[in-house]
Amino acid sequence: MPDSPEELDSLFHSLDALGRFPGTEGPELSAVDGVDRLLLAEAYADLRSDPATDGGGAGRVVVLDDAFGALTLGAVACATGASDPARVVVHQDWVTAERALDVNAERLGLTDAFTRHDALRGLDSELLGRAKVVLLRLPKSLDTLTEQVEAIARHAPADVTVYAGGRVKHMTRGMNDVIARSFGDVRASLGRFKSRALIARSPLPSARTQEPTFPRRAHLGEIGLDVVSHGGVFAGTRLDIGTRYLLTFLDEMAPDAAQAIDVGCGSGILAVSLAQARPGLQVLASDQSAAAITSTAATAQANGVAAAVTTLRDDALSTLPADCADLVVCNPPFHSGTALHTDAAHRMFAAAARVLRPGGELWTVYNSHLLYKRDLSRVVGPTTMAGQNPKFTVTRTVRRD
Ligand SMILES: C[S@@+](CC[C@H](N)C(=O)[O-])C[C@H]1O[C@@H](n2cnc3c(N)ncnc32)[C@H](O)[C@@H]1O
């Protein structure tokens, strides 16, 4: 950990201006946290190196899954010498995170100071092939981390340094193990701001040649589907039990529908099952996550319905016109029932109300303790319970005129 030079303090001060929009905002929710601060402090010397002396600069700093832009804008602000917008390249899986970075960049007058990697291209050599420094916030999912670390070790130059930071209370031994499978030198920083960084160097030669773990493909005999999933996509290549229950109502869903939408499609199981069961039905599968979108496209391809399933990376269908669908299926993020999750579900219901034609149907599955039936009736239209098992409720909502 370097001393905190004055520049670093003033950088932290300027980052205090960042907001979380379009993410959930609230007095106790901050767009910059101890993990961001620790990562910028740990990588400070590397981030400051002058592009004039470090080999041109383009693509030398790579930021993965910046939450609201603090790492990207912080890395930009650390640079010395002439600022090259190609120097800091950011890849964000969530389109909402991209939007938050854009809003914050504008706020700090840094809109053209970095380069965005097309998230649908994934973690490829174009993104990582010149990286000297990689900053990433440790994801909750070890599968996500595995895919990220394997990609860095495969594509980045041998002198790359990876700074992977997390809240101490959320860090596990498994994270070290994942990184150590691809890097010869892994050490932990001292703790600060209740956070710690794992710092990795020396990508292993074997990591350059081994088959990537993701995307994974599995056959789900139970529903006769091949599922393809990138790391961190909801349920991976497994069938979620809520999804399984919703699938048992497939035949009852808007029988005359021509246009259907799967909002929050994950690996694409609902969208692809619909397309398979209803020849002639066009299905749009949408998710905020690039990994989910590329997984869904691959799942559709693997099951021979690529022509019937189109994909769209979007935040709660925000770019779709009103009244464009006859059927929407939705398995919203619901497991913990925390404010953040119910918020996401409500945004999906509001989106369904907008994109459904009058008389169109929304089919939803959720944990029975959640009181979504009342919300659905209010926001979308008359809602009936189509089924209930010990854990889940499935509802059919008809969009009111
Ligand atoms: C419970 S998972 C369901 C995945 C899939 N439909 C299934 O049943 O296996 C919810 C999905 O919603 C997506 N999601 C969450 N918030 C979203 C938003 N604002 N816009 C679009 N997708 C979102 C998540 O990325 C996740 O893939």
mmCIF file of N, CA and C in Angstrom, residues 250-367:
data_model
loop_
_atom_site.group_PDB
_atom_site.id
_atom_site.type_symbol
_atom_site.label_atom_id
_atom_site.label_comp_id
_atom_site.label_asym_id
_atom_site.label_seq_id
_atom_site.Cartn_x
_atom_site.Cartn_y
_atom_site.Cartn_z
ATOM 1 N N LEU A 250 -46.767 -23.449 -19.593
ATOM 2 C CA LEU A 250 -46.477 -22.972 -20.949
ATOM 3 C C LEU A 250 -47.687 -23.073 -21.885
ATOM 4 N N ASP A 251 -48.394 -24.192 -21.811
ATOM 5 C CA ASP A 251 -49.520 -24.415 -22.743
ATOM 6 C C ASP A 251 -50.682 -23.453 -22.500
ATOM 7 N N GLU A 252 -50.764 -22.926 -21.292
ATOM 8 C CA GLU A 252 -51.900 -22.031 -20.978
ATOM 9 C C GLU A 252 -51.619 -20.578 -21.354
ATOM 10 N N MET A 253 -50.378 -20.272 -21.669
ATOM 11 C CA MET A 253 -50.006 -18.860 -21.869
ATOM 12 C C MET A 253 -50.496 -18.340 -23.217
ATOM 13 N N ALA A 254 -51.254 -17.260 -23.207
ATOM 14 C CA ALA A 254 -51.716 -16.545 -24.405
ATOM 15 C C ALA A 254 -51.620 -17.380 -25.676
ATOM 16 N N PRO A 255 -52.555 -18.296 -25.907
ATOM 17 C CA PRO A 255 -52.407 -19.266 -27.006
ATOM 18 C C PRO A 255 -52.254 -18.629 -28.381
ATOM 19 N N ASP A 256 -52.824 -17.434 -28.588
ATOM 20 C CA ASP A 256 -52.753 -16.825 -29.930
ATOM 21 C C ASP A 256 -51.592 -15.843 -30.088
ATOM 22 N N ALA A 257 -50.704 -15.819 -29.128
ATOM 23 C CA ALA A 257 -49.623 -14.824 -29.160
ATOM 24 C C ALA A 257 -48.732 -14.996 -30.390
ATOM 25 N N ALA A 258 -48.327 -13.857 -30.980
ATOM 26 C CA ALA A 258 -47.372 -13.891 -32.091
ATOM 27 C C ALA A 258 -46.010 -13.358 -31.631
ATOM 28 N N GLN A 259 -46.034 -12.435 -30.660
ATOM 29 C CA GLN A 259 -44.804 -11.810 -30.160
ATOM 30 C C GLN A 259 -44.718 -12.015 -28.660
ATOM 31 N N ALA A 260 -43.668 -12.658 -28.218
ATOM 32 C CA ALA A 260 -43.493 -12.854 -26.771
ATOM 33 C C ALA A 260 -42.176 -12.237 -26.326
ATOM 34 N N ILE A 261 -42.120 -11.888 -25.044
ATOM 35 C CA ILE A 261 -40.882 -11.343 -24.473
ATOM 36 C C ILE A 261 -40.568 -12.088 -23.183
ATOM 37 N N ASP A 262 -39.299 -12.466 -23.035
ATOM 38 C CA ASP A 262 -38.809 -13.021 -21.765
ATOM 39 C C ASP A 262 -37.976 -11.908 -21.127
ATOM 40 N N VAL A 263 -38.507 -11.299 -20.067
ATOM 41 C CA VAL A 263 -37.766 -10.188 -19.451
ATOM 42 C C VAL A 263 -36.921 -10.730 -18.288
ATOM 43 N N GLY A 264 -35.615 -10.486 -18.356
ATOM 44 C CA GLY A 264 -34.671 -11.066 -17.403
ATOM 45 C C GLY A 264 -34.422 -12.513 -17.787
ATOM 46 N N CYS A 265 -33.859 -12.735 -18.994
ATOM 47 C CA CYS A 265 -33.864 -14.081 -19.599
ATOM 48 C C CYS A 265 -32.779 -15.004 -19.057
ATOM 49 N N GLY A 266 -31.759 -14.499 -18.367
ATOM 50 C CA GLY A 266 -30.705 -15.385 -17.851
ATOM 51 C C GLY A 266 -30.089 -16.223 -18.957
ATOM 52 N N SER A 267 -30.072 -17.540 -18.772
ATOM 53 C CA SER A 267 -29.476 -18.419 -19.784
ATOM 54 C C SER A 267 -30.443 -18.709 -20.931
ATOM 55 N N GLY A 268 -31.678 -18.210 -20.838
ATOM 56 C CA GLY A 268 -32.611 -18.308 -21.959
ATOM 57 C C GLY A 268 -33.568 -19.485 -21.914
ATOM 58 N N ILE A 269 -33.673 -20.154 -20.776
ATOM 59 C CA ILE A 269 -34.496 -21.376 -20.714
ATOM 60 C C ILE A 269 -35.966 -21.083 -21.040
ATOM 61 N N LEU A 270 -36.520 -20.000 -20.493
ATOM 62 C CA LEU A 270 -37.937 -19.698 -20.758
ATOM 63 C C LEU A 270 -38.136 -19.321 -22.229
ATOM 64 N N ALA A 271 -37.294 -18.444 -22.728
ATOM 65 C CA ALA A 271 -37.429 -17.978 -24.117
ATOM 66 C C ALA A 271 -37.321 -19.138 -25.094
ATOM 67 N N VAL A 272 -36.328 -19.988 -24.878
ATOM 68 C CA VAL A 272 -36.089 -21.096 -25.817
ATOM 69 C C VAL A 272 -37.190 -22.149 -25.689
ATOM 70 N N SER A 273 -37.667 -22.395 -24.493
ATOM 71 C CA SER A 273 -38.771 -23.357 -24.319
ATOM 72 C C SER A 273 -40.022 -22.849 -25.026
ATOM 73 N N LEU A 274 -40.293 -21.566 -24.911
ATOM 74 C CA LEU A 274 -41.456 -20.979 -25.599
ATOM 75 C C LEU A 274 -41.321 -21.145 -27.108
ATOM 76 N N ALA A 275 -40.144 -20.800 -27.622
ATOM 77 C CA ALA A 275 -39.921 -20.882 -29.076
ATOM 78 C C ALA A 275 -40.063 -22.323 -29.564
ATOM 79 N N GLN A 276 -39.578 -23.254 -28.762
ATOM 80 C CA GLN A 276 -39.677 -24.670 -29.158
ATOM 81 C C GLN A 276 -41.126 -25.151 -29.144
ATOM 82 N N ALA A 277 -41.877 -24.712 -28.129
ATOM 83 C CA ALA A 277 -43.245 -25.215 -27.965
ATOM 84 C C ALA A 277 -44.217 -24.582 -28.955
ATOM 85 N N ARG A 278 -43.876 -23.396 -29.469
ATOM 86 C CA ARG A 278 -44.814 -22.658 -30.322
ATOM 87 C C ARG A 278 -44.159 -22.243 -31.645
ATOM 88 N N PRO A 279 -44.099 -23.115 -32.609
ATOM 89 C CA PRO A 279 -43.531 -22.700 -33.895
ATOM 90 C C PRO A 279 -44.321 -21.501 -34.417
ATOM 91 N N GLY A 280 -43.642 -20.518 -34.947
ATOM 92 C CA GLY A 280 -44.331 -19.318 -35.445
ATOM 93 C C GLY A 280 -44.295 -18.168 -34.453
ATOM 94 N N LEU A 281 -44.068 -18.483 -33.189
ATOM 95 C CA LEU A 281 -43.982 -17.418 -32.173
ATOM 96 C C LEU A 281 -42.590 -16.774 -32.236
ATOM 97 N N GLN A 282 -42.542 -15.449 -32.269
ATOM 98 C CA GLN A 282 -41.271 -14.739 -32.192
ATOM 99 C C GLN A 282 -41.010 -14.363 -30.738
ATOM 100 N N VAL A 283 -39.854 -14.677 -30.237
ATOM 101 C CA VAL A 283 -39.554 -14.410 -28.829
ATOM 102 C C VAL A 283 -38.376 -13.449 -28.725
ATOM 103 N N LEU A 284 -38.580 -12.389 -27.968
ATOM 104 C CA LEU A 284 -37.476 -11.476 -27.675
ATOM 105 C C LEU A 284 -37.012 -11.761 -26.251
ATOM 106 N N ALA A 285 -35.742 -12.100 -26.108
ATOM 107 C CA ALA A 285 -35.190 -12.397 -24.782
ATOM 108 C C ALA A 285 -34.308 -11.233 -24.363
ATOM 109 N N SER A 286 -34.600 -10.649 -23.202
ATOM 110 C CA SER A 286 -33.880 -9.447 -22.809
ATOM 111 C C SER A 286 -33.342 -9.556 -21.389
ATOM 112 N N ASP A 287 -32.173 -8.998 -21.188
ATOM 113 C CA ASP A 287 -31.553 -9.006 -19.856
ATOM 114 C C ASP A 287 -30.602 -7.813 -19.788
ATOM 115 N N GLN A 288 -30.327 -7.356 -18.567
ATOM 116 C CA GLN A 288 -29.365 -6.257 -18.429
ATOM 117 C C GLN A 288 -27.918 -6.749 -18.550
ATOM 118 N N SER A 289 -27.733 -8.062 -18.427
ATOM 119 C CA SER A 289 -26.390 -8.626 -18.385
ATOM 120 C C SER A 289 -25.932 -9.126 -19.755
ATOM 121 N N ALA A 290 -24.744 -8.706 -20.168
ATOM 122 C CA ALA A 290 -24.196 -9.173 -21.450
ATOM 123 C C ALA A 290 -23.948 -10.677 -21.408
ATOM 124 N N ALA A 291 -23.487 -11.173 -20.251
ATOM 125 C CA ALA A 291 -23.231 -12.619 -20.137
ATOM 126 C C ALA A 291 -24.526 -13.397 -20.322
ATOM 127 N N ALA A 292 -25.627 -12.865 -19.790
ATOM 128 C CA ALA A 292 -26.926 -13.537 -19.957
ATOM 129 C C ALA A 292 -27.344 -13.519 -21.426
ATOM 130 N N ILE A 293 -27.168 -12.385 -22.059
ATOM 131 C CA ILE A 293 -27.597 -12.256 -23.461
ATOM 132 C C ILE A 293 -26.810 -13.204 -24.374
ATOM 133 N N THR A 294 -25.495 -13.265 -24.187
ATOM 134 C CA THR A 294 -24.721 -14.159 -25.054
ATOM 135 C C THR A 294 -25.028 -15.625 -24.715
ATOM 136 N N SER A 295 -25.339 -15.901 -23.446
ATOM 137 C CA SER A 295 -25.723 -17.271 -23.071
ATOM 138 C C SER A 295 -27.041 -17.640 -23.734
ATOM 139 N N THR A 296 -28.020 -16.734 -23.699
ATOM 140 C CA THR A 296 -29.331 -17.017 -24.292
ATOM 141 C C THR A 296 -29.195 -17.252 -25.797
ATOM 142 N N ALA A 297 -28.406 -16.422 -26.460
ATOM 143 C CA ALA A 297 -28.225 -16.593 -27.909
ATOM 144 C C ALA A 297 -27.614 -17.971 -28.184
ATOM 145 N N ALA A 298 -26.661 -18.386 -27.353
ATOM 146 C CA ALA A 298 -26.023 -19.695 -27.554
ATOM 147 C C ALA A 298 -26.996 -20.828 -27.223
ATOM 148 N N THR A 299 -27.839 -20.637 -26.212
ATOM 149 C CA THR A 299 -28.827 -21.671 -25.864
ATOM 150 C C THR A 299 -29.839 -21.827 -27.009
ATOM 151 N N ALA A 300 -30.257 -20.695 -27.580
ATOM 152 C CA ALA A 300 -31.192 -20.762 -28.714
ATOM 153 C C ALA A 300 -30.551 -21.501 -29.882
ATOM 154 N N GLN A 301 -29.305 -21.168 -30.146
ATOM 155 C CA GLN A 301 -28.558 -21.820 -31.234
ATOM 156 C C GLN A 301 -28.441 -23.321 -30.980
ATOM 157 N N ALA A 302 -28.110 -23.676 -29.754
ATOM 158 C CA ALA A 302 -27.897 -25.092 -29.417
ATOM 159 C C ALA A 302 -29.166 -25.919 -29.563
ATOM 160 N N ASN A 303 -30.329 -25.258 -29.522
ATOM 161 C CA ASN A 303 -31.593 -25.996 -29.604
ATOM 162 C C ASN A 303 -32.330 -25.759 -30.927
ATOM 163 N N GLY A 304 -31.618 -25.158 -31.886
ATOM 164 C CA GLY A 304 -32.172 -25.023 -33.231
ATOM 165 C C GLY A 304 -33.281 -23.998 -33.363
ATOM 166 N N VAL A 305 -33.364 -23.020 -32.419
ATOM 167 C CA VAL A 305 -34.425 -22.014 -32.531
ATOM 168 C C VAL A 305 -33.849 -20.589 -32.628
ATOM 169 N N ALA A 306 -32.617 -20.499 -33.127
ATOM 170 C CA ALA A 306 -31.977 -19.175 -33.201
ATOM 171 C C ALA A 306 -32.798 -18.199 -34.050
ATOM 172 N N ALA A 307 -33.507 -18.704 -35.066
ATOM 173 C CA ALA A 307 -34.274 -17.797 -35.934
ATOM 174 C C ALA A 307 -35.502 -17.229 -35.219
ATOM 175 N N ALA A 308 -35.981 -17.935 -34.195
ATOM 176 C CA ALA A 308 -37.203 -17.496 -33.501
ATOM 177 C C ALA A 308 -36.902 -16.671 -32.250
ATOM 178 N N VAL A 309 -35.650 -16.663 -31.810
ATOM 179 C CA VAL A 309 -35.298 -15.957 -30.561
ATOM 180 C C VAL A 309 -34.313 -14.835 -30.869
ATOM 181 N N THR A 310 -34.708 -13.609 -30.635
ATOM 182 C CA THR A 310 -33.758 -12.513 -30.746
ATOM 183 C C THR A 310 -33.409 -12.043 -29.343
ATOM 184 N N THR A 311 -32.250 -11.428 -29.209
ATOM 185 C CA THR A 311 -31.814 -11.018 -27.869
ATOM 186 C C THR A 311 -31.591 -9.515 -27.818
ATOM 187 N N LEU A 312 -31.769 -8.969 -26.634
ATOM 188 C CA LEU A 312 -31.609 -7.523 -26.442
ATOM 189 C C LEU A 312 -31.055 -7.267 -25.044
ATOM 190 N N ARG A 313 -29.906 -6.612 -24.987
ATOM 191 C CA ARG A 313 -29.367 -6.214 -23.685
ATOM 192 C C ARG A 313 -29.981 -4.868 -23.334
ATOM 193 N N ASP A 314 -30.758 -4.837 -22.290
ATOM 194 C CA ASP A 314 -31.507 -3.625 -21.976
ATOM 195 C C ASP A 314 -31.870 -3.629 -20.494
ATOM 196 N N ASP A 315 -32.113 -2.456 -19.980
ATOM 197 C CA ASP A 315 -32.547 -2.310 -18.594
ATOM 198 C C ASP A 315 -34.070 -2.313 -18.570
ATOM 199 N N ALA A 316 -34.649 -3.398 -18.091
ATOM 200 C CA ALA A 316 -36.107 -3.516 -17.956
ATOM 201 C C ALA A 316 -36.836 -3.020 -19.211
ATOM 202 N N LEU A 317 -36.435 -3.518 -20.360
ATOM 203 C CA LEU A 317 -37.116 -3.267 -21.653
ATOM 204 C C LEU A 317 -37.236 -1.785 -21.989
ATOM 205 N N SER A 318 -36.323 -0.970 -21.471
ATOM 206 C CA SER A 318 -36.486 0.489 -21.586
ATOM 207 C C SER A 318 -36.439 0.997 -23.021
ATOM 208 N N THR A 319 -35.820 0.237 -23.941
ATOM 209 C CA THR A 319 -35.696 0.744 -25.311
ATOM 210 C C THR A 319 -36.794 0.213 -26.245
ATOM 211 N N LEU A 320 -37.709 -0.587 -25.720
ATOM 212 C CA LEU A 320 -38.779 -1.130 -26.570
ATOM 213 C C LEU A 320 -39.959 -0.164 -26.654
ATOM 214 N N PRO A 321 -40.658 -0.180 -27.795
ATOM 215 C CA PRO A 321 -41.840 0.666 -27.896
ATOM 216 C C PRO A 321 -42.992 0.100 -27.057
ATOM 217 N N ALA A 322 -43.975 0.941 -26.783
ATOM 218 C CA ALA A 322 -45.161 0.469 -26.058
ATOM 219 C C ALA A 322 -45.978 -0.454 -26.964
ATOM 220 N N ASP A 323 -46.811 -1.286 -26.342
ATOM 221 C CA ASP A 323 -47.800 -2.122 -27.058
ATOM 222 C C ASP A 323 -47.179 -2.988 -28.155
ATOM 223 N N CYS A 324 -46.078 -3.651 -27.892
ATOM 224 C CA CYS A 324 -45.422 -4.432 -28.955
ATOM 225 C C CYS A 324 -45.475 -5.936 -28.715
ATOM 226 N N ALA A 325 -46.077 -6.392 -27.608
ATOM 227 C CA ALA A 325 -46.034 -7.834 -27.310
ATOM 228 C C ALA A 325 -47.391 -8.355 -26.860
ATOM 229 N N ASP A 326 -47.620 -9.655 -27.138
ATOM 230 C CA ASP A 326 -48.863 -10.305 -26.711
ATOM 231 C C ASP A 326 -48.664 -11.095 -25.420
ATOM 232 N N LEU A 327 -47.410 -11.427 -25.158
ATOM 233 C CA LEU A 327 -47.119 -12.275 -23.991
ATOM 234 C C LEU A 327 -45.771 -11.865 -23.409
ATOM 235 N N VAL A 328 -45.727 -11.709 -22.090
ATOM 236 C CA VAL A 328 -44.448 -11.492 -21.402
ATOM 237 C C VAL A 328 -44.312 -12.563 -20.330
ATOM 238 N N VAL A 329 -43.158 -13.228 -20.279
ATOM 239 C CA VAL A 329 -42.877 -14.149 -19.176
ATOM 240 C C VAL A 329 -41.760 -13.556 -18.325
ATOM 241 N N CYS A 330 -41.869 -13.790 -17.022
ATOM 242 C CA CYS A 330 -40.934 -13.117 -16.118
ATOM 243 C C CYS A 330 -40.693 -13.945 -14.865
ATOM 244 N N ASN A 331 -39.440 -14.254 -14.652
ATOM 245 C CA ASN A 331 -39.008 -14.853 -13.384
ATOM 246 C C ASN A 331 -38.089 -13.805 -12.766
ATOM 247 N N PRO A 332 -38.654 -12.861 -12.007
ATOM 248 C CA PRO A 332 -37.851 -11.707 -11.579
ATOM 249 C C PRO A 332 -36.828 -12.082 -10.504
ATOM 250 N N PRO A 333 -35.823 -11.233 -10.309
ATOM 251 C CA PRO A 333 -34.893 -11.491 -9.205
ATOM 252 C C PRO A 333 -35.691 -11.404 -7.911
ATOM 253 N N PHE A 334 -35.763 -12.470 -7.145
ATOM 254 C CA PHE A 334 -36.649 -12.430 -5.988
ATOM 255 C C PHE A 334 -36.135 -13.125 -4.749
ATOM 256 N N HIS A 335 -35.006 -13.824 -4.855
ATOM 257 C CA HIS A 335 -34.733 -14.786 -3.787
ATOM 258 C C HIS A 335 -34.660 -14.204 -2.395
ATOM 259 N N SER A 336 -33.941 -13.110 -2.258
ATOM 260 C CA SER A 336 -33.776 -12.625 -0.894
ATOM 261 C C SER A 336 -34.958 -11.772 -0.459
ATOM 262 N N GLY A 337 -35.713 -11.259 -1.445
ATOM 263 C CA GLY A 337 -36.825 -10.387 -1.077
ATOM 264 C C GLY A 337 -36.353 -9.078 -0.460
ATOM 265 N N THR A 338 -35.087 -8.727 -0.659
ATOM 266 C CA THR A 338 -34.604 -7.454 -0.123
ATOM 267 C C THR A 338 -35.173 -6.313 -0.963
ATOM 268 N N ALA A 339 -35.019 -5.092 -0.452
ATOM 269 C CA ALA A 339 -35.559 -3.923 -1.164
ATOM 270 C C ALA A 339 -35.017 -3.876 -2.592
ATOM 271 N N LEU A 340 -33.709 -4.197 -2.761
ATOM 272 C CA LEU A 340 -33.118 -4.106 -4.096
ATOM 273 C C LEU A 340 -33.797 -5.083 -5.052
ATOM 274 N N HIS A 341 -34.127 -6.295 -4.532
ATOM 275 C CA HIS A 341 -34.741 -7.290 -5.404
ATOM 276 C C HIS A 341 -36.183 -6.934 -5.734
ATOM 277 N N THR A 342 -36.955 -6.521 -4.734
ATOM 278 C CA THR A 342 -38.361 -6.198 -5.032
ATOM 279 C C THR A 342 -38.413 -4.999 -5.962
ATOM 280 N N ASP A 343 -37.472 -4.090 -5.809
ATOM 281 C CA ASP A 343 -37.389 -2.948 -6.710
ATOM 282 C C ASP A 343 -37.211 -3.422 -8.161
ATOM 283 N N ALA A 344 -36.298 -4.362 -8.363
ATOM 284 C CA ALA A 344 -36.042 -4.888 -9.716
ATOM 285 C C ALA A 344 -37.301 -5.557 -10.255
ATOM 286 N N ALA A 345 -38.006 -6.317 -9.425
ATOM 287 C CA ALA A 345 -39.230 -6.986 -9.872
ATOM 288 C C ALA A 345 -40.283 -5.945 -10.262
ATOM 289 N N HIS A 346 -40.432 -4.916 -9.452
ATOM 290 C CA HIS A 346 -41.434 -3.892 -9.770
ATOM 291 C C HIS A 346 -41.124 -3.178 -11.076
ATOM 292 N N ARG A 347 -39.844 -2.981 -11.330
ATOM 293 C CA ARG A 347 -39.474 -2.330 -12.594
ATOM 294 C C ARG A 347 -39.827 -3.229 -13.770
ATOM 295 N N MET A 348 -39.688 -4.514 -13.584
ATOM 296 C CA MET A 348 -40.055 -5.443 -14.667
ATOM 297 C C MET A 348 -41.570 -5.463 -14.873
ATOM 298 N N PHE A 349 -42.342 -5.396 -13.804
ATOM 299 C CA PHE A 349 -43.800 -5.380 -13.951
ATOM 300 C C PHE A 349 -44.230 -4.101 -14.685
ATOM 301 N N ALA A 350 -43.636 -2.980 -14.316
ATOM 302 C CA ALA A 350 -43.980 -1.708 -14.987
ATOM 303 C C ALA A 350 -43.608 -1.789 -16.467
ATOM 304 N N ALA A 351 -42.476 -2.436 -16.751
ATOM 305 C CA ALA A 351 -42.044 -2.591 -18.152
ATOM 306 C C ALA A 351 -43.046 -3.449 -18.910
ATOM 307 N N ALA A 352 -43.504 -4.527 -18.281
ATOM 308 C CA ALA A 352 -44.478 -5.412 -18.937
ATOM 309 C C ALA A 352 -45.764 -4.643 -19.218
ATOM 310 N N ALA A 353 -46.187 -3.819 -18.269
ATOM 311 C CA ALA A 353 -47.419 -3.047 -18.465
ATOM 312 C C ALA A 353 -47.288 -2.144 -19.688
ATOM 313 N N ARG A 354 -46.112 -1.655 -19.934
ATOM 314 C CA ARG A 354 -45.897 -0.730 -21.053
ATOM 315 C C ARG A 354 -45.818 -1.474 -22.389
ATOM 316 N N VAL A 355 -45.105 -2.594 -22.433
ATOM 317 C CA VAL A 355 -44.867 -3.237 -23.738
ATOM 318 C C VAL A 355 -46.000 -4.171 -24.168
ATOM 319 N N LEU A 356 -46.846 -4.586 -23.220
ATOM 320 C CA LEU A 356 -47.951 -5.477 -23.598
ATOM 321 C C LEU A 356 -49.045 -4.695 -24.310
ATOM 322 N N ARG A 357 -49.627 -5.341 -25.328
ATOM 323 C CA ARG A 357 -50.821 -4.757 -25.937
ATOM 324 C C ARG A 357 -51.983 -4.964 -24.971
ATOM 325 N N PRO A 358 -53.001 -4.093 -25.015
ATOM 326 C CA PRO A 358 -54.171 -4.344 -24.176
ATOM 327 C C PRO A 358 -54.694 -5.759 -24.431
ATOM 328 N N GLY A 359 -54.974 -6.486 -23.376
ATOM 329 C CA GLY A 359 -55.423 -7.875 -23.518
ATOM 330 C C GLY A 359 -54.276 -8.879 -23.512
ATOM 331 N N GLY A 360 -53.045 -8.389 -23.667
ATOM 332 C CA GLY A 360 -51.873 -9.279 -23.618
ATOM 333 C C GLY A 360 -51.660 -9.812 -22.201
ATOM 334 N N GLU A 361 -50.857 -10.855 -22.087
ATOM 335 C CA GLU A 361 -50.710 -11.537 -20.790
ATOM 336 C C GLU A 361 -49.281 -11.473 -20.249
ATOM 337 N N LEU A 362 -49.202 -11.261 -18.944
ATOM 338 C CA LEU A 362 -47.924 -11.372 -18.234
ATOM 339 C C LEU A 362 -48.008 -12.591 -17.313
ATOM 340 N N TRP A 363 -47.066 -13.511 -17.483
ATOM 341 C CA TRP A 363 -46.982 -14.684 -16.597
ATOM 342 C C TRP A 363 -45.727 -14.554 -15.741
ATOM 343 N N THR A 364 -45.942 -14.653 -14.435
ATOM 344 C CA THR A 364 -44.843 -14.420 -13.495
ATOM 345 C C THR A 364 -44.778 -15.537 -12.461
ATOM 346 N N VAL A 365 -43.564 -15.823 -12.005
ATOM 347 C CA VAL A 365 -43.402 -16.751 -10.884
ATOM 348 C C VAL A 365 -42.638 -16.041 -9.775
ATOM 349 N N TYR A 366 -43.039 -16.268 -8.537
ATOM 350 C CA TYR A 366 -42.330 -15.621 -7.424
ATOM 351 C C TYR A 366 -42.542 -16.404 -6.130
ATOM 352 N N ASN A 367 -41.654 -16.155 -5.179
ATOM 353 C CA ASN A 367 -41.773 -16.781 -3.862
ATOM 354 C C ASN A 367 -43.093 -16.358 -3.242
#
